[in-house]
Coordinates of C-alpha atoms in Angstrom, one line a residue:
X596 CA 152.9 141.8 128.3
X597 CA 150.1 139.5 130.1
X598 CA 150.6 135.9 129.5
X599 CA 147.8 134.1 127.7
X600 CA 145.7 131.8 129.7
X601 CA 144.0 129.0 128.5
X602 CA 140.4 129.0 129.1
X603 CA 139.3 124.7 130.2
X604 CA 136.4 123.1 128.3
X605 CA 133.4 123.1 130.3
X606 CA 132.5 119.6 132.0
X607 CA 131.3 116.7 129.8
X608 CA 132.8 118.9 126.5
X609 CA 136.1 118.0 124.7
X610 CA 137.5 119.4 121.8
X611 CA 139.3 116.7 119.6
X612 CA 141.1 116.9 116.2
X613 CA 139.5 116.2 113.4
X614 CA 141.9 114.6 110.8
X615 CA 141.3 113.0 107.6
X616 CA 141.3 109.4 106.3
X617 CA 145.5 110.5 105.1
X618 CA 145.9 112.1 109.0
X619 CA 145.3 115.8 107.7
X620 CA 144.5 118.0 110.1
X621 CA 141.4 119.8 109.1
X622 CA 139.9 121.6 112.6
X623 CA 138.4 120.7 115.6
X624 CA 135.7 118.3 116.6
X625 CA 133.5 118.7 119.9
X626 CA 132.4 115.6 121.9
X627 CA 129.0 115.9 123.9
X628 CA 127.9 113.8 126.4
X629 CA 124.4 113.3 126.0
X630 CA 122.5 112.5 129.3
X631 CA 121.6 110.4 131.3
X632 CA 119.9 113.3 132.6
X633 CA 119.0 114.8 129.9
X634 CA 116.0 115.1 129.1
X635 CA 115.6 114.0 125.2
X636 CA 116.9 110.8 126.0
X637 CA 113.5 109.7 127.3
X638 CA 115.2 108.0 130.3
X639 CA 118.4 107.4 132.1
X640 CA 120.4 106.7 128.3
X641 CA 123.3 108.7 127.4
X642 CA 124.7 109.4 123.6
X643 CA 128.4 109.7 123.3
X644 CA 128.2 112.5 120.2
X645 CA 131.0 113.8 118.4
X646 CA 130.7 116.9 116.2
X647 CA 131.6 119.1 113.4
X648 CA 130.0 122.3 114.0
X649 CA 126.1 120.6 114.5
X650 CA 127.1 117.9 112.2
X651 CA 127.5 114.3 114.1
X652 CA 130.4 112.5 112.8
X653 CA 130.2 109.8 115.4
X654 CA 127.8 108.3 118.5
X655 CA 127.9 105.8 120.7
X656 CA 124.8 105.0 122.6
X657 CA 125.7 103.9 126.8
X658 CA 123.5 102.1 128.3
X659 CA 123.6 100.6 131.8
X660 CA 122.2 103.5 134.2
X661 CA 119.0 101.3 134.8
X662 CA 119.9 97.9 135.3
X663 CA 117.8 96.1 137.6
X664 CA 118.7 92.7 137.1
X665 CA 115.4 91.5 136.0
X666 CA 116.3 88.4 134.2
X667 CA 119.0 86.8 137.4
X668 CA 115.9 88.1 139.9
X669 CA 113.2 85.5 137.5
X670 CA 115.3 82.8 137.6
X671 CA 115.4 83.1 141.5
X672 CA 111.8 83.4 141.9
X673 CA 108.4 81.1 140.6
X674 CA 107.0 81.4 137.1
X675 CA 103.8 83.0 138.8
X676 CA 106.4 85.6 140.7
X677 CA 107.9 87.0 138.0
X678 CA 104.3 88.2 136.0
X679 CA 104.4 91.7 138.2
X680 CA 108.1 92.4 136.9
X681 CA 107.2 92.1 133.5
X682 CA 105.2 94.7 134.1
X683 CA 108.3 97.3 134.6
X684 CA 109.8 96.2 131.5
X685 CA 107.8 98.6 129.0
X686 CA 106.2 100.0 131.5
X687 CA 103.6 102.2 129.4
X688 CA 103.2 98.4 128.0
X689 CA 102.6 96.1 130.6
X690 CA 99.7 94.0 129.1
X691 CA 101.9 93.4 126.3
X692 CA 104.1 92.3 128.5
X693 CA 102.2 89.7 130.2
X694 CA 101.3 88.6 127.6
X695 CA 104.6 87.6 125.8
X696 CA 105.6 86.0 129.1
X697 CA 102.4 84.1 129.3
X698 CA 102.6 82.8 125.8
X699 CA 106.3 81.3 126.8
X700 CA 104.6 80.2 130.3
X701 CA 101.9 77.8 128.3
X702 CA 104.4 76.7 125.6
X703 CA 106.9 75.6 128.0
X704 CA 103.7 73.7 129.7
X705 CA 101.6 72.8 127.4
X706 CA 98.5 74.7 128.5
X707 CA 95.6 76.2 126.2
X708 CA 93.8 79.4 126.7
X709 CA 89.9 79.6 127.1
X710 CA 88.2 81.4 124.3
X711 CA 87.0 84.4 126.2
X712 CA 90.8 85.0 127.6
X713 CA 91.9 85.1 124.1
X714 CA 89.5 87.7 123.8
X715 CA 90.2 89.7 126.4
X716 CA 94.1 89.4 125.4
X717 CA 93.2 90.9 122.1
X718 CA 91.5 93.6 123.3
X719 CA 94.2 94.8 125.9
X720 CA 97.0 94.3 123.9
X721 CA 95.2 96.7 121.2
X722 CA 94.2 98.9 123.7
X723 CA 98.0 99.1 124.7
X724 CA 98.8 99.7 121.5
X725 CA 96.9 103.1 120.9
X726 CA 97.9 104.2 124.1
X727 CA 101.9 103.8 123.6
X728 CA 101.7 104.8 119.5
X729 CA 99.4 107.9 120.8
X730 CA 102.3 108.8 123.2
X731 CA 104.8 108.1 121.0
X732 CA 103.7 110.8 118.8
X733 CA 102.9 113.3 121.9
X734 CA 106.7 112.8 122.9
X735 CA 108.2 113.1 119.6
X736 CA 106.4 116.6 118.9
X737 CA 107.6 117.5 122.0
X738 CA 111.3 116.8 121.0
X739 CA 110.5 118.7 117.8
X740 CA 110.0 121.7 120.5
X741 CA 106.0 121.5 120.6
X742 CA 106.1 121.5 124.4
X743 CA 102.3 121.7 125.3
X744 CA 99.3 121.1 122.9
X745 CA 100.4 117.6 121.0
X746 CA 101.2 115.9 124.0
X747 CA 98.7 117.0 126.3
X748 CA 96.2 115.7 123.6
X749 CA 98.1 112.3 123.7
X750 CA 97.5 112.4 127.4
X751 CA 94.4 113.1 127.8
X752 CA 93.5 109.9 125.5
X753 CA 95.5 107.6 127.5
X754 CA 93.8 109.0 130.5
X755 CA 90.7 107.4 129.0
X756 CA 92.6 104.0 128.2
X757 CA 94.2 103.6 132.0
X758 CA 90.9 104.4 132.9
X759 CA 89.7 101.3 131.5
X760 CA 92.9 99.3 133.0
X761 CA 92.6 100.2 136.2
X762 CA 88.7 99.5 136.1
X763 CA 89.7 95.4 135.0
X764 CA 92.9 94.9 137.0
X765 CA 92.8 97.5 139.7
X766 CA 96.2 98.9 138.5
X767 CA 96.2 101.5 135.7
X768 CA 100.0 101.2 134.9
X769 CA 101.8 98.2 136.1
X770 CA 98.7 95.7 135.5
X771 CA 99.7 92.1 136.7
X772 CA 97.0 90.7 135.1
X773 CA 97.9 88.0 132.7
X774 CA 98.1 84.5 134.2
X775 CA 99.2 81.0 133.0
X776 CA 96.3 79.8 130.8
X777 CA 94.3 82.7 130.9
X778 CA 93.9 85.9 132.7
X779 CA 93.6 86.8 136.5
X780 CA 89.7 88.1 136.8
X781 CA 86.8 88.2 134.3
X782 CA 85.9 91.6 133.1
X783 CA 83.4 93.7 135.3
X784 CA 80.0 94.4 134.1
X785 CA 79.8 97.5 131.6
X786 CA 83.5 96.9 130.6
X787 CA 83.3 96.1 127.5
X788 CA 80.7 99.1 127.2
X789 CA 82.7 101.3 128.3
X790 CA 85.7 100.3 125.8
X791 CA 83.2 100.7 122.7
X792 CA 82.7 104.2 124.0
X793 CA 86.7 104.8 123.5
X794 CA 87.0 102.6 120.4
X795 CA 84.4 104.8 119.1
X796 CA 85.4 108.1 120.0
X797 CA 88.9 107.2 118.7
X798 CA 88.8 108.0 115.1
X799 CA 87.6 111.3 115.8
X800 CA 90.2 111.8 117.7
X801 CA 93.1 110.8 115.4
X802 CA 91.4 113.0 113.1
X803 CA 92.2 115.8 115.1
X804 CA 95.7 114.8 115.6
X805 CA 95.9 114.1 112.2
X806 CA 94.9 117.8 111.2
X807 CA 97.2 119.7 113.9
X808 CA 100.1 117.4 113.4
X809 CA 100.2 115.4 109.6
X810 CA 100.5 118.3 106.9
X811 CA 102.4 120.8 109.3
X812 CA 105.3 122.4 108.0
X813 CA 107.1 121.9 110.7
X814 CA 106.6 118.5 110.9
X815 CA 107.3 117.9 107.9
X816 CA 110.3 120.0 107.9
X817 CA 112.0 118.5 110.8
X818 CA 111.1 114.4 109.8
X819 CA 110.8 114.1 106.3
X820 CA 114.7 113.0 104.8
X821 CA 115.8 112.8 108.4
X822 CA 117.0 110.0 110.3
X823 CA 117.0 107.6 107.4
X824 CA 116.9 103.7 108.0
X825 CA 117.5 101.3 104.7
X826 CA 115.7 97.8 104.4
X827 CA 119.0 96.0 104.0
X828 CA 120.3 97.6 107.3
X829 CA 117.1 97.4 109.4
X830 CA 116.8 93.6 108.3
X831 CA 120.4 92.7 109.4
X832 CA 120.0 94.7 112.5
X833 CA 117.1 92.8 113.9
X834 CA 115.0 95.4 113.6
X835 CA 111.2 95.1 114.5
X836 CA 107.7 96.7 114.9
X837 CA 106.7 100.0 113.4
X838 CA 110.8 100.9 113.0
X839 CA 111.2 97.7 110.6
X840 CA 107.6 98.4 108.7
X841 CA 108.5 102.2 108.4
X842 CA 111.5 100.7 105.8
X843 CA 109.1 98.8 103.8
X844 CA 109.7 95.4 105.4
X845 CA 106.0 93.9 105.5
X846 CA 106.7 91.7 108.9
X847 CA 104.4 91.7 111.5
X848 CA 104.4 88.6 114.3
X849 CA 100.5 89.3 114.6
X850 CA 100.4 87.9 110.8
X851 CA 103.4 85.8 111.1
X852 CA 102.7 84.0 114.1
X853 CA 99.1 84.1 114.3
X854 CA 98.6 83.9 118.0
X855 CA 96.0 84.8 119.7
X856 CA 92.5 85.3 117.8
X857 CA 95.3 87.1 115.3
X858 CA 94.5 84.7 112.3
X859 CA 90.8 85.1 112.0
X860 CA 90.6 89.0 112.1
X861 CA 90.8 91.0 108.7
X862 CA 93.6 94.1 109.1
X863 CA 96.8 95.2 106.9
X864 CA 100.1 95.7 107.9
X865 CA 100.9 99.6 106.9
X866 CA 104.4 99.8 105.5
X867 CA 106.5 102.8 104.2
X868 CA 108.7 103.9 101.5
X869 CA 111.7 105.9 102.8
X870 CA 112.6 104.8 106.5
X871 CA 112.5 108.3 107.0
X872 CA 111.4 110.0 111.1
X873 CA 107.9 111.0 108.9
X874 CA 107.2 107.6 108.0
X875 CA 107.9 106.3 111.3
X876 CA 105.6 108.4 112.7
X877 CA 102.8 108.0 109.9
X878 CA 103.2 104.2 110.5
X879 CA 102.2 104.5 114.4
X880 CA 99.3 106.5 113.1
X881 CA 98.3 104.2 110.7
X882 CA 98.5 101.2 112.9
X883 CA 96.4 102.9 115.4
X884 CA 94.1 102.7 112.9
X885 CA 94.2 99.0 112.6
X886 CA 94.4 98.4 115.8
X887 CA 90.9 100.1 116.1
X888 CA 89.9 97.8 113.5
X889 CA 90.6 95.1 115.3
X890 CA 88.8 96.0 118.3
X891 CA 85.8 97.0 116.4
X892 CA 85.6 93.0 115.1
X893 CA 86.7 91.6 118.3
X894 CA 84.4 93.5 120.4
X895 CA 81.0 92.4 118.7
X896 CA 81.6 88.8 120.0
X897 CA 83.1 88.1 123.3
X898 CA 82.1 85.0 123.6
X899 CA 80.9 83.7 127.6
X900 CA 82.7 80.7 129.4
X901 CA 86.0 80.2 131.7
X902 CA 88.6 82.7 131.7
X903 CA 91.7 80.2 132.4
X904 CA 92.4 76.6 131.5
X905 CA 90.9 74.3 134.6
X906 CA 94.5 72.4 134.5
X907 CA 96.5 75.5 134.9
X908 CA 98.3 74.8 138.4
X909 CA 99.1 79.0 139.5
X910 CA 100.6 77.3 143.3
X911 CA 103.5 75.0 143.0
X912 CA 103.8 75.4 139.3
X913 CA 106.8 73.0 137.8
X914 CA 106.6 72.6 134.2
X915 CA 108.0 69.6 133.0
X916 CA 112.1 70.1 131.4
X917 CA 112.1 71.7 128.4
X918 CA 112.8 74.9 126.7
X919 CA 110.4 77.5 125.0
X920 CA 110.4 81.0 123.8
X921 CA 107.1 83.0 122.8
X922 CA 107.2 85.9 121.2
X923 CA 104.9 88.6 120.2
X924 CA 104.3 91.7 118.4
X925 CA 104.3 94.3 121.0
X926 CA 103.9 98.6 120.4
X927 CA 107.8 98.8 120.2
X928 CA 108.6 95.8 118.2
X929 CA 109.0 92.1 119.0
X930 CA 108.4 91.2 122.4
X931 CA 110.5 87.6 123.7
X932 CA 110.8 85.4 126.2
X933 CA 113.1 82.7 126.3
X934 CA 112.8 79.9 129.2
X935 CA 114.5 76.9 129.9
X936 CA 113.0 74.9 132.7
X937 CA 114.7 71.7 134.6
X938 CA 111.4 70.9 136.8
X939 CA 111.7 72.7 139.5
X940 CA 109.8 75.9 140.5
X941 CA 111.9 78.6 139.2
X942 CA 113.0 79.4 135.5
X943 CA 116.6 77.6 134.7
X944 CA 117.2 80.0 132.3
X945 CA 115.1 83.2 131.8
X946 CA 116.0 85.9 129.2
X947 CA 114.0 89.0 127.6
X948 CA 114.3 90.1 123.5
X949 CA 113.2 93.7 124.3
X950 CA 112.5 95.6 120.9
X951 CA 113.8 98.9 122.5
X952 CA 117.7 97.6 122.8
X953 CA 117.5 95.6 120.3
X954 CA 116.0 99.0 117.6
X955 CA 118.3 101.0 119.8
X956 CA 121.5 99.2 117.7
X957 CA 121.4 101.2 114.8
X958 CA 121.3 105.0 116.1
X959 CA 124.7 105.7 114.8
X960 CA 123.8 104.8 111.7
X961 CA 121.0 106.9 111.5
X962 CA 121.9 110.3 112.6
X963 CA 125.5 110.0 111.1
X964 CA 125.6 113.7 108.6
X965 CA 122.5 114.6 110.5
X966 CA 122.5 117.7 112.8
X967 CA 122.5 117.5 117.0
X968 CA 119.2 118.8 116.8
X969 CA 117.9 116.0 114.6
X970 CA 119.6 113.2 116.8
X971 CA 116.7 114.3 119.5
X972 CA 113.7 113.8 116.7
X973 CA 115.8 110.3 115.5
X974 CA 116.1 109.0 119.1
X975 CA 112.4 109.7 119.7
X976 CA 111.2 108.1 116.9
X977 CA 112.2 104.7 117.6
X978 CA 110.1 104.9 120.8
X979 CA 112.5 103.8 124.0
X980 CA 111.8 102.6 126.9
X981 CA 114.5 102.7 129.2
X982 CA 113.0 99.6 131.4
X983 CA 113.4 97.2 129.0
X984 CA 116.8 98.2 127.3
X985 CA 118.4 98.0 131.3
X986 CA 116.9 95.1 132.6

């Protein structure tokens, strides 16, 4: 008789026991390795999964693969010198960006912002937001296994939007436009002419989107009931943006806070009922919404005048000692920076409260009883970007 040989897991695979609470033995368990390379995790990000069958009994999210030392690097450089690496935070974001930093910037200082800039703030920041929301749902049809149409719609919008970026700032991705007080150049002429040309091409647009994607049955199939996130949970989690408002929490720092023009325009603050992958998606629809909204007010009205605060010092800039942190509601959730200044030209103390790590927290909980094949849809619908989890 031949011996029996034993045939080796494959790399990255390990078959564990799978006992219950008492120690029984009740069959085997497989443990997956999940990226970095892979591509559903949206980035270098790997998931630790444990299963029963498809069925995920446990998973760890490991993070690390990206980590570029942003916050050590500010506090080695000026205030000014840090704007362009805000920029590879989010980096589909990077107005947003600038613009939290900013905010933290002028409260640390004292400085006001010109009318106009606050203007042009609002308009880029909502601009940013249709373009990562419109993404966001591009990707996560794509991790449903729609591999073309969904996403090359998405992209073909944001072509229009970076469009407009690089047009103002000369960049169409990594922006460096935000400055202490204000903003970096005034708008070109026909800007602003151009942008009510996309604002109002836009609804037509979600329509469409709306009538390939909303109502599908495989949408609905794969999202609906899946990847469920509780308000009790998502509140103690720190949970923020469209992932916290998809539970029915009605927080947004744009109402909160009030910064910016924020306070004086008229929008709502869409919320859902079951923390569910479909609400989480409906919400970023619904908010693009808004956010055209907003840009339809705003844009009627740009007011003329300076587009920085006269007393803003960009060259050897030494904010008195102090601490600040601004904050503000960004695509992914709520954007932070915290700064601690001793008077001299570089940050004491710089740190970042990116929404993606912090929304990241509670993946476990939400695929746990779900299938491997929802963990991909779950994962995408929190909306990552690896650049700001590793920084």
């Amino acid at each position: 008789m031949s011996a029996s040989i034993e045939t080796p897991s494959p790399p990255g695979y390990e078959i564990l026991p799978k006992t219950s609470p008492e120690g029984e033995l009740l069959g085997d368990v497989l443990e997956v390795a999940l990226g970095p390379q892979h591509p559903s995790t949206h980035g270098v990000f790997r998931m630790d999964v444990v299963l029963d069958g498809e069925t995920v009994l446990k998973l760890k999210p490991v993070f690390g693969y990206l980590h570029r030392n942003h916050e050590k690097i500010a506090e080695n450089t000026s205030y000014l010198g840090s704007m362009p690496y805000t920029d590879r935070l989010d980096y589909f974001c990077s107005l947003t960006n600038n613009w939290a930093y900013a905010l933290a910037v002028e409260k640390l200082a004292g400085l006001a912002v010109p009318e106009r800039a606050e203007f042009i703030r609002v308009i880029t920041a909502e601009l940013t937001r249709l373009l990562n929301h419109t993404c966001l749902v591009g990707f996560l049809l794509m991790d449903m296994g729609a591999l073309g149409t969904p996403l090359m719609y998405a992209f073909r919008e944001r072509e229009k939007i970076l469009d407009l970026f690089e047009s103002l700032t000369g960049a169409r991705m990594m922006c460096n436009y935000m400055r202490f007080g204000g903003c970096r150049v005034d708008l070109p002429a026909g800007w602003l002419d151009e942008v009510n040309k996309v604002v109002d091409a836009y609804p037509r647009f979600l329509d469409e989107f709306e009538n390939l994607l909303t109502a599908n049955e495989i949408l609905i199939a794969r999202t609906q009931g899946v990847g469920k996130l509780s308000r009790e949970l998502a509140i103690n989690a720190s949970v923020t943006g469209p992932m916290l408002r998809a539970s029915g929490v009605d927080y947004d720092i744009r109402k909160v806070d009030q910064y910016g023009l924020y306070g004086r325009l008229d929008f709502r603050v869409p919320l859902g009922d079951h923390g569910d992958v479909y609400d989480r998606y409906m919400i970023r629809i619904l908010e693009m919404r808004e956010s055209l909204k907003i840009l339809s007010q705003v844009l009627k009205d740009v007011p003329a005048g300076p587009i920085i605060d006269p007393k803003a010092k960009l060259r050897g800039f030494r904010p008195k000692p102090g601490e600040a942190y601004g904050r503000i509601e960004a695509p992914k959730g709520e954007l932070g920076f915290y700064l601690i200044s001793d008077g001299s030209p570089n940050p004491y103390r710089y740190r970042v409260r990116p929404p993606s790590l912090i929304n990241l927290t509670i993946l476990e909980d939400m695929c746990l009883g779900q299938t491997i094949a929802d963990v991909v849809v779950i994962l995408g619908s929190v909306d990552i970007v690896l650049g700001e989890v590793d920084r």
